[in-house]
CSV table of C-alpha atoms in Angstrom, one decimal:
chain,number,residue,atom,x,y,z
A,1,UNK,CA,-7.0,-99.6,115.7
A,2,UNK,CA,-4.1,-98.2,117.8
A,3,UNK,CA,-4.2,-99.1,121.1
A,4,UNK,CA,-2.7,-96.8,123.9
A,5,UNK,CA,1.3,-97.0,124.6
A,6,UNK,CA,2.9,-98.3,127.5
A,7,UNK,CA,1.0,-98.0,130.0
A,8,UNK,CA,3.2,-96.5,132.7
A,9,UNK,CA,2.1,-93.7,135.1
A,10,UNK,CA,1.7,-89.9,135.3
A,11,UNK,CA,4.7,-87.7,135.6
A,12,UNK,CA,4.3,-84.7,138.1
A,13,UNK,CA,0.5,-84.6,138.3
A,14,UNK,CA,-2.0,-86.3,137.7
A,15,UNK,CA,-3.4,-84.2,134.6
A,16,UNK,CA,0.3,-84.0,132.7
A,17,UNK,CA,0.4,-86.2,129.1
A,18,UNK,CA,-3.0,-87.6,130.1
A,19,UNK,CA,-4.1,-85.2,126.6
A,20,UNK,CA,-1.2,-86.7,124.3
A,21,UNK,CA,-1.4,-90.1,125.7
A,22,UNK,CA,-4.9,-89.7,124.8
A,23,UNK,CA,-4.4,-88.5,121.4
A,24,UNK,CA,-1.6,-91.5,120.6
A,25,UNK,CA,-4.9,-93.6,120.4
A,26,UNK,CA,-7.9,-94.6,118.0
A,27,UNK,CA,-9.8,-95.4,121.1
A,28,UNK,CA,-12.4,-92.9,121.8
A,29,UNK,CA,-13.4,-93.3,126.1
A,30,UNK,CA,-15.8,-90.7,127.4
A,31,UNK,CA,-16.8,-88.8,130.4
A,32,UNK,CA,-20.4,-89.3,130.8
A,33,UNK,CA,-23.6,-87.7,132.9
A,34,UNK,CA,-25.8,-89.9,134.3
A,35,UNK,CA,-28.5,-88.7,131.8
A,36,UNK,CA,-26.4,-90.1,128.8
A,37,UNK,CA,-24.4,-87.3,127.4
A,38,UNK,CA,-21.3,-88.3,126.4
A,39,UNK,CA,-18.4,-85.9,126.5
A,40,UNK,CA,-15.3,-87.8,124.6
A,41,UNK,CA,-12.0,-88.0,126.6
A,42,UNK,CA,-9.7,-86.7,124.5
A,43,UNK,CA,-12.2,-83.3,124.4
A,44,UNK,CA,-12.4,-83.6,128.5
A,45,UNK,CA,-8.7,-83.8,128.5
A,46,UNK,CA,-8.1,-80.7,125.6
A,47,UNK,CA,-10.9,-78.8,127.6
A,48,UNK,CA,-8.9,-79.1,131.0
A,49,UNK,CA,-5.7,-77.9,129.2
A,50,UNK,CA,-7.1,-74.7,127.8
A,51,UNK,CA,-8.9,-73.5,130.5
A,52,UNK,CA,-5.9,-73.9,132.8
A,53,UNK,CA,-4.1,-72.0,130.5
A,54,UNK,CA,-7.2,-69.2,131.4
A,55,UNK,CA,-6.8,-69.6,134.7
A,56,UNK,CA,-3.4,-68.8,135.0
A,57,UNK,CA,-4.0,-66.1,132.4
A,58,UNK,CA,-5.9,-64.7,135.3
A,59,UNK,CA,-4.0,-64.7,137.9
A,60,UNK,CA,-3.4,-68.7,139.3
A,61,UNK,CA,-0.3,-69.0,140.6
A,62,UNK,CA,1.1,-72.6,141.2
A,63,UNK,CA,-0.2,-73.5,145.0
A,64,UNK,CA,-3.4,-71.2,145.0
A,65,UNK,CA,-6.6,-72.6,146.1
A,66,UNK,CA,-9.2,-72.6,143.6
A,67,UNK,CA,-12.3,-74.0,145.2
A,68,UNK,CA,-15.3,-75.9,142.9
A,69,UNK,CA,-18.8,-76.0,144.0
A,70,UNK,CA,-20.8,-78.5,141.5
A,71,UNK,CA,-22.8,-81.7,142.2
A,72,UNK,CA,-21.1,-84.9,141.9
A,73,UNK,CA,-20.9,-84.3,137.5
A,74,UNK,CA,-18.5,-83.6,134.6
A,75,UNK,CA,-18.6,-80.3,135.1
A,76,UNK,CA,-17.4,-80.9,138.6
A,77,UNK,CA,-14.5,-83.1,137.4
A,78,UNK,CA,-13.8,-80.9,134.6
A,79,UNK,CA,-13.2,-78.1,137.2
A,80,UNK,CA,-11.2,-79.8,139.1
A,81,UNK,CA,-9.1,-81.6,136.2
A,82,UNK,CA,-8.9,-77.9,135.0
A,83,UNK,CA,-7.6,-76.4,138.8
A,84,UNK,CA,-5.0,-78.9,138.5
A,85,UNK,CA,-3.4,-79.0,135.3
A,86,UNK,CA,-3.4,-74.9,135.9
A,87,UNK,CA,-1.1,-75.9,139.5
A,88,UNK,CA,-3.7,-75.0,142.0
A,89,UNK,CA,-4.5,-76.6,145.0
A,90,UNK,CA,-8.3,-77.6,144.7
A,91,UNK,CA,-10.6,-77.1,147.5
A,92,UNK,CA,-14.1,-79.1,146.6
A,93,UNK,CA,-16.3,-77.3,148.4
A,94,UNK,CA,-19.7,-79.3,150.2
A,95,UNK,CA,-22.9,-78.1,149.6
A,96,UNK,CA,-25.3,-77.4,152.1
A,97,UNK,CA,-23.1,-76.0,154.4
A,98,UNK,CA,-22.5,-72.5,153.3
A,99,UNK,CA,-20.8,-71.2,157.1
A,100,UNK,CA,-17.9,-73.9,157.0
A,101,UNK,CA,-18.1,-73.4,153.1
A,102,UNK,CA,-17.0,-69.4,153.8
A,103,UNK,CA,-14.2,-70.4,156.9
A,104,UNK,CA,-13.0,-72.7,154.8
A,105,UNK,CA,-12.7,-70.6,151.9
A,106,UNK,CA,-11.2,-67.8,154.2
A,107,UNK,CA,-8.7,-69.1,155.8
A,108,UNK,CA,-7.3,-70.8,153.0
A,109,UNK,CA,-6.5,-67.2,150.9
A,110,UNK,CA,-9.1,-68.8,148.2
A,111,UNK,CA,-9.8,-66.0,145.7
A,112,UNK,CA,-11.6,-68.2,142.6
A,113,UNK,CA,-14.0,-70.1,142.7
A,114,UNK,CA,-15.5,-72.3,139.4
A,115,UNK,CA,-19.0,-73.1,139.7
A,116,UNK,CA,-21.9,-75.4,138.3
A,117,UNK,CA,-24.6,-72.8,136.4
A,118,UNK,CA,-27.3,-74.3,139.2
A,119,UNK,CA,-25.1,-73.2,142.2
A,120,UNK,CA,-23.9,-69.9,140.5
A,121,UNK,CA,-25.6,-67.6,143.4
A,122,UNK,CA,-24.5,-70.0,146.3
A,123,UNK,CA,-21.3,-69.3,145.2
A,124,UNK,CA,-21.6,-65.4,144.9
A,125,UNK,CA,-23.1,-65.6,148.5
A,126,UNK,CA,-20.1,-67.3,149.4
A,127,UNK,CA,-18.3,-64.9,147.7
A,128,UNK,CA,-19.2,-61.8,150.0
A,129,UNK,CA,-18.8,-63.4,152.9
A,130,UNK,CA,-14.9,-64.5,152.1
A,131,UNK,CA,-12.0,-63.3,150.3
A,132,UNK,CA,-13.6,-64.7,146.5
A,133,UNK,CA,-12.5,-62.1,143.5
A,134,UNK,CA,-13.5,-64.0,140.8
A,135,UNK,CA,-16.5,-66.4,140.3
A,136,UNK,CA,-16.5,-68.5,137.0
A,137,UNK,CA,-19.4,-70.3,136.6
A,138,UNK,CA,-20.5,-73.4,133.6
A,139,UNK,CA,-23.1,-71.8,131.3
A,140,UNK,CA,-24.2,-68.3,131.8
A,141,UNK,CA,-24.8,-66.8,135.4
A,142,UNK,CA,-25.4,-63.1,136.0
A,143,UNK,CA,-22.2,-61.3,138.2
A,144,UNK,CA,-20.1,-64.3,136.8
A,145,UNK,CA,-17.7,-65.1,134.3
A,146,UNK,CA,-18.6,-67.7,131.6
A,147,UNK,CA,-16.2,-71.0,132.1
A,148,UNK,CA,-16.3,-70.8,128.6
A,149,UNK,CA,-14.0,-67.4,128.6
A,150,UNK,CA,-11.3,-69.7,130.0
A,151,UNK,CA,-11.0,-71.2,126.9
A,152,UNK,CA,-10.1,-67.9,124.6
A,153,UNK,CA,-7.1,-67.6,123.1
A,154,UNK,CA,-4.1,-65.1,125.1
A,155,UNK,CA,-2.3,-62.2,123.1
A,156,UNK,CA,0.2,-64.0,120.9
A,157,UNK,CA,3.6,-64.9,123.1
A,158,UNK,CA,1.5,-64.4,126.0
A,159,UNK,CA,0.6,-68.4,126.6
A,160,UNK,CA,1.8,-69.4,130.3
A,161,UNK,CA,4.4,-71.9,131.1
A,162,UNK,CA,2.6,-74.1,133.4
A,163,UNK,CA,4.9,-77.0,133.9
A,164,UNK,CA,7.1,-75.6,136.9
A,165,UNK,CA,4.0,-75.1,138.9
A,166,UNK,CA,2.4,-78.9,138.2
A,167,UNK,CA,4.6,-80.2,141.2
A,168,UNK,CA,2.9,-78.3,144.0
A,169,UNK,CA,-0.6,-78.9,143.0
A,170,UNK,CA,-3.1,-81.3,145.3
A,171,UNK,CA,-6.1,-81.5,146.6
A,172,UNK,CA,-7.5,-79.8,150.1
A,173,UNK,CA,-9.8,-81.4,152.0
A,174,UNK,CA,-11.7,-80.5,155.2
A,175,UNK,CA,-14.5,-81.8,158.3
A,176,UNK,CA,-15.8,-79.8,160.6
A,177,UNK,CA,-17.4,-80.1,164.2
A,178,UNK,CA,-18.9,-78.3,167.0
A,179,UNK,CA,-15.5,-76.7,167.3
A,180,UNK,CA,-13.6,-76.4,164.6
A,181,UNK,CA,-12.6,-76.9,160.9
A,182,UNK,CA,-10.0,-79.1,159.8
A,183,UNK,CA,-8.3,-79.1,156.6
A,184,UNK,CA,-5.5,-81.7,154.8
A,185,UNK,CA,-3.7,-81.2,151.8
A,186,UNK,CA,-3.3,-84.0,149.7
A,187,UNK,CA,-0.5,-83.2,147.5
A,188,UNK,CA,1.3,-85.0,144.0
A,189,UNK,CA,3.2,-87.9,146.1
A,190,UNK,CA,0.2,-89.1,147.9
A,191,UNK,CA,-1.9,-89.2,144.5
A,192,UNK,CA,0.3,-90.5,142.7
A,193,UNK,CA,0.9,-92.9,145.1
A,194,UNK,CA,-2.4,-93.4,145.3
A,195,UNK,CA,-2.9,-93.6,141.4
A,196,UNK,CA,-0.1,-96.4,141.4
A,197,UNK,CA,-1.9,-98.6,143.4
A,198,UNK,CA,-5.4,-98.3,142.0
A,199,UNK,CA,-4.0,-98.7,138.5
A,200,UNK,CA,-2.4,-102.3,139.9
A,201,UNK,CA,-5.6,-103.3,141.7
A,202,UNK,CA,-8.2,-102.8,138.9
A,203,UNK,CA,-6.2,-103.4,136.0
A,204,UNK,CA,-8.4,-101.4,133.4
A,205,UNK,CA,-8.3,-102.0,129.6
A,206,UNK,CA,-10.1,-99.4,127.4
A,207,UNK,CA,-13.1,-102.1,127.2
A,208,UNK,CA,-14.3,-100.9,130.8
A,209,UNK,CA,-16.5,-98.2,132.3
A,210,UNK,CA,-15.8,-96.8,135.6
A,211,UNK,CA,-18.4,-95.0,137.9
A,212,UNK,CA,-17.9,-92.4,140.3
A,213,UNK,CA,-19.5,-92.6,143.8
A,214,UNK,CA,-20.0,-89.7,145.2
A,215,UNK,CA,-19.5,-91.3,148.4
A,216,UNK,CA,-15.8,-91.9,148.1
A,217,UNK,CA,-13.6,-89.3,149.1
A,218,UNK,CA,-13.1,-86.1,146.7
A,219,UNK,CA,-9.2,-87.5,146.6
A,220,UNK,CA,-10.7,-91.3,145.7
A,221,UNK,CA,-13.1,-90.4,143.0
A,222,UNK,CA,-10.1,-88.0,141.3
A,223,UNK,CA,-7.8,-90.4,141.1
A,224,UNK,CA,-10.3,-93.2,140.2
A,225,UNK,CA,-10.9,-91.0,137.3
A,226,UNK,CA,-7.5,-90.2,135.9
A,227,UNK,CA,-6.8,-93.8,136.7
A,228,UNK,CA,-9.7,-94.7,134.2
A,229,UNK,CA,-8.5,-92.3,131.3
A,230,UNK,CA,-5.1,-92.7,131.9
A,231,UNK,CA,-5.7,-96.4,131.0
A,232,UNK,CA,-8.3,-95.4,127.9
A,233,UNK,CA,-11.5,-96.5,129.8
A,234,UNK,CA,-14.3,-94.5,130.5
A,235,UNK,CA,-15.7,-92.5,133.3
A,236,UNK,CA,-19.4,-91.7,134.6
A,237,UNK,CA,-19.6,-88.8,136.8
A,238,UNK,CA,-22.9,-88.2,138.7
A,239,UNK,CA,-25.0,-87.7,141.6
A,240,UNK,CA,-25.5,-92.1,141.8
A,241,UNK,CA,-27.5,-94.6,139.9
A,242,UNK,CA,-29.1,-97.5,140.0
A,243,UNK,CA,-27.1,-100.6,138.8
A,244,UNK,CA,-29.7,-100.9,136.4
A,245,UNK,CA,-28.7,-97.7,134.7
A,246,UNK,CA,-25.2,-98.0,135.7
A,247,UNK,CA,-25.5,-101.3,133.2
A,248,UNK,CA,-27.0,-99.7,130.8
A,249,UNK,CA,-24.3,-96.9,130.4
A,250,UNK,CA,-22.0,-99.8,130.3
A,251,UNK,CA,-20.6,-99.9,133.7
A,252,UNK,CA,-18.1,-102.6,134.7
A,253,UNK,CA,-15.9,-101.1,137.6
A,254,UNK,CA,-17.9,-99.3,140.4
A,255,UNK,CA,-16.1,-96.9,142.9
A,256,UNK,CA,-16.9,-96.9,146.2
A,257,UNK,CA,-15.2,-97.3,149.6
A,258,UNK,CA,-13.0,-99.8,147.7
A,259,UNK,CA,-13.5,-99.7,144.0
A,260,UNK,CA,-14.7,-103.1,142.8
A,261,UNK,CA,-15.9,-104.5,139.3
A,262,UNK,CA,-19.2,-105.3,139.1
A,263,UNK,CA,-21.8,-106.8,136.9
């Protein structure tokens, strides 16, 4: 069995090579719900890739925000893989808070916004009451358009050239009180930066399993995650589980405030 190259580090973004690198091995890590189903890296990776390519075919210009409402899920990772490898900025939006949801989305110019099937008519609401255009949803939602639609071939010679707009992707982050609503970009230097050290801390070999806490920052749990398939191990994305599940889908590394193997 091949194993992965050298391991080394993403250039530009966190999404670029992670498909080829990927594809350079017999390995086969997955991206997994907590219910079981297994989605296999290299088709997470492939996925991201086209639909960015859809995204930009409509529209996403490197440095947009393209928000993401989804529960803590592939899906949601998938969109947000998918935001970035297009060069968007992503803005993970908080449920349960649809007023700050619609500031936020407001005064950040955001005008897409990729949604879980579930959450399809939050996200409409959210629409009207911000400056939304386009609402792409997983599965099929009335007054959206099907996630899968991103993943239709262009015209021929129409394929974007997304490589110049990698650099100014990131993630966008926000809190909000009484008062006011905050928001920080995270952008490439600080993930990287970010993805450099995690990779030296937990060391992962393609033998480990990495869960998600969805109590870890959105910025944490992305770069946990690319950290994890970068290195060929795989990732379970989900709303939390026991550790007895979490054992039973294999889990050895366990993100949280401070990532930390377990078992």
């Amino acid at each position: 069995m091949r194993d992965l190259p050298a391991h080394g580090t993403p250039a530009g973004s966190l999404t670029e090579g992670l498909l080829e690198r990927l594809q350079s091995s017999a390995r086969t890590p997955a991206v997994t719900a907590a219910d079981g189903a297994r989605t296999p890296a290299i088709v997470f990776a492939a996925t991201a890739e086209r639909a960015a390519a859809g995204l930009v075919r409509r529209g996403v210009h490197p440095g947009d925000v393209v928000a993401v409402l989804a529960p803590p899920s592939p899906d949601r990772l998938l969109a947000v893989f998918t935001a970035l490898a297009a060069g968007a900025v992503v803005l993970p939006l908080v449920e349960g808070d649809p007023a700050t949801a619609a500031e936020v989305l407001t005064t950040t110019d955001t005008r897409m916004l990729l949604v879980s099937e579930a959450l399809a008519p939050d996200a409409l609401a959210l629409a009207d009451r911000s400056r939304v255009r386009q609402v792409v949803a997983f599965g099929q939602a009335p007054e959206t358009t099907p996630f899968d639609e991103l993943l239709l071939p262009g015209p021929e010679g129409a394929e974007p050239d997304r490589a110049a707009g990698e650099a100014g992707c990131g993630l966008l982050t926000y809190e909000a009180d009484a008062r006011s609503v905050r928001t920080a970009v995270h952008g490439q230097d600080e993930l990287l930066g970010r993805f450099r050290a995690l990779d030296a801390e937990l060391a992962l070999t393609p033998e480990d399993t990495v869960a998600l806490d969805a109590a870890m920052a959105e910025p944490e749990q992305v770069v946990l995650a690319a950290v994890a398939l970068w290195s060929g191990a795989s990732v379970v994305a989900s709303l939390g589980a026991p550790p007895s599940e979490l054992a039973a889908l294999g889990v050895t590394v366990q993100g949280s405030p401070a990532p930390a193997r377990i078992g």
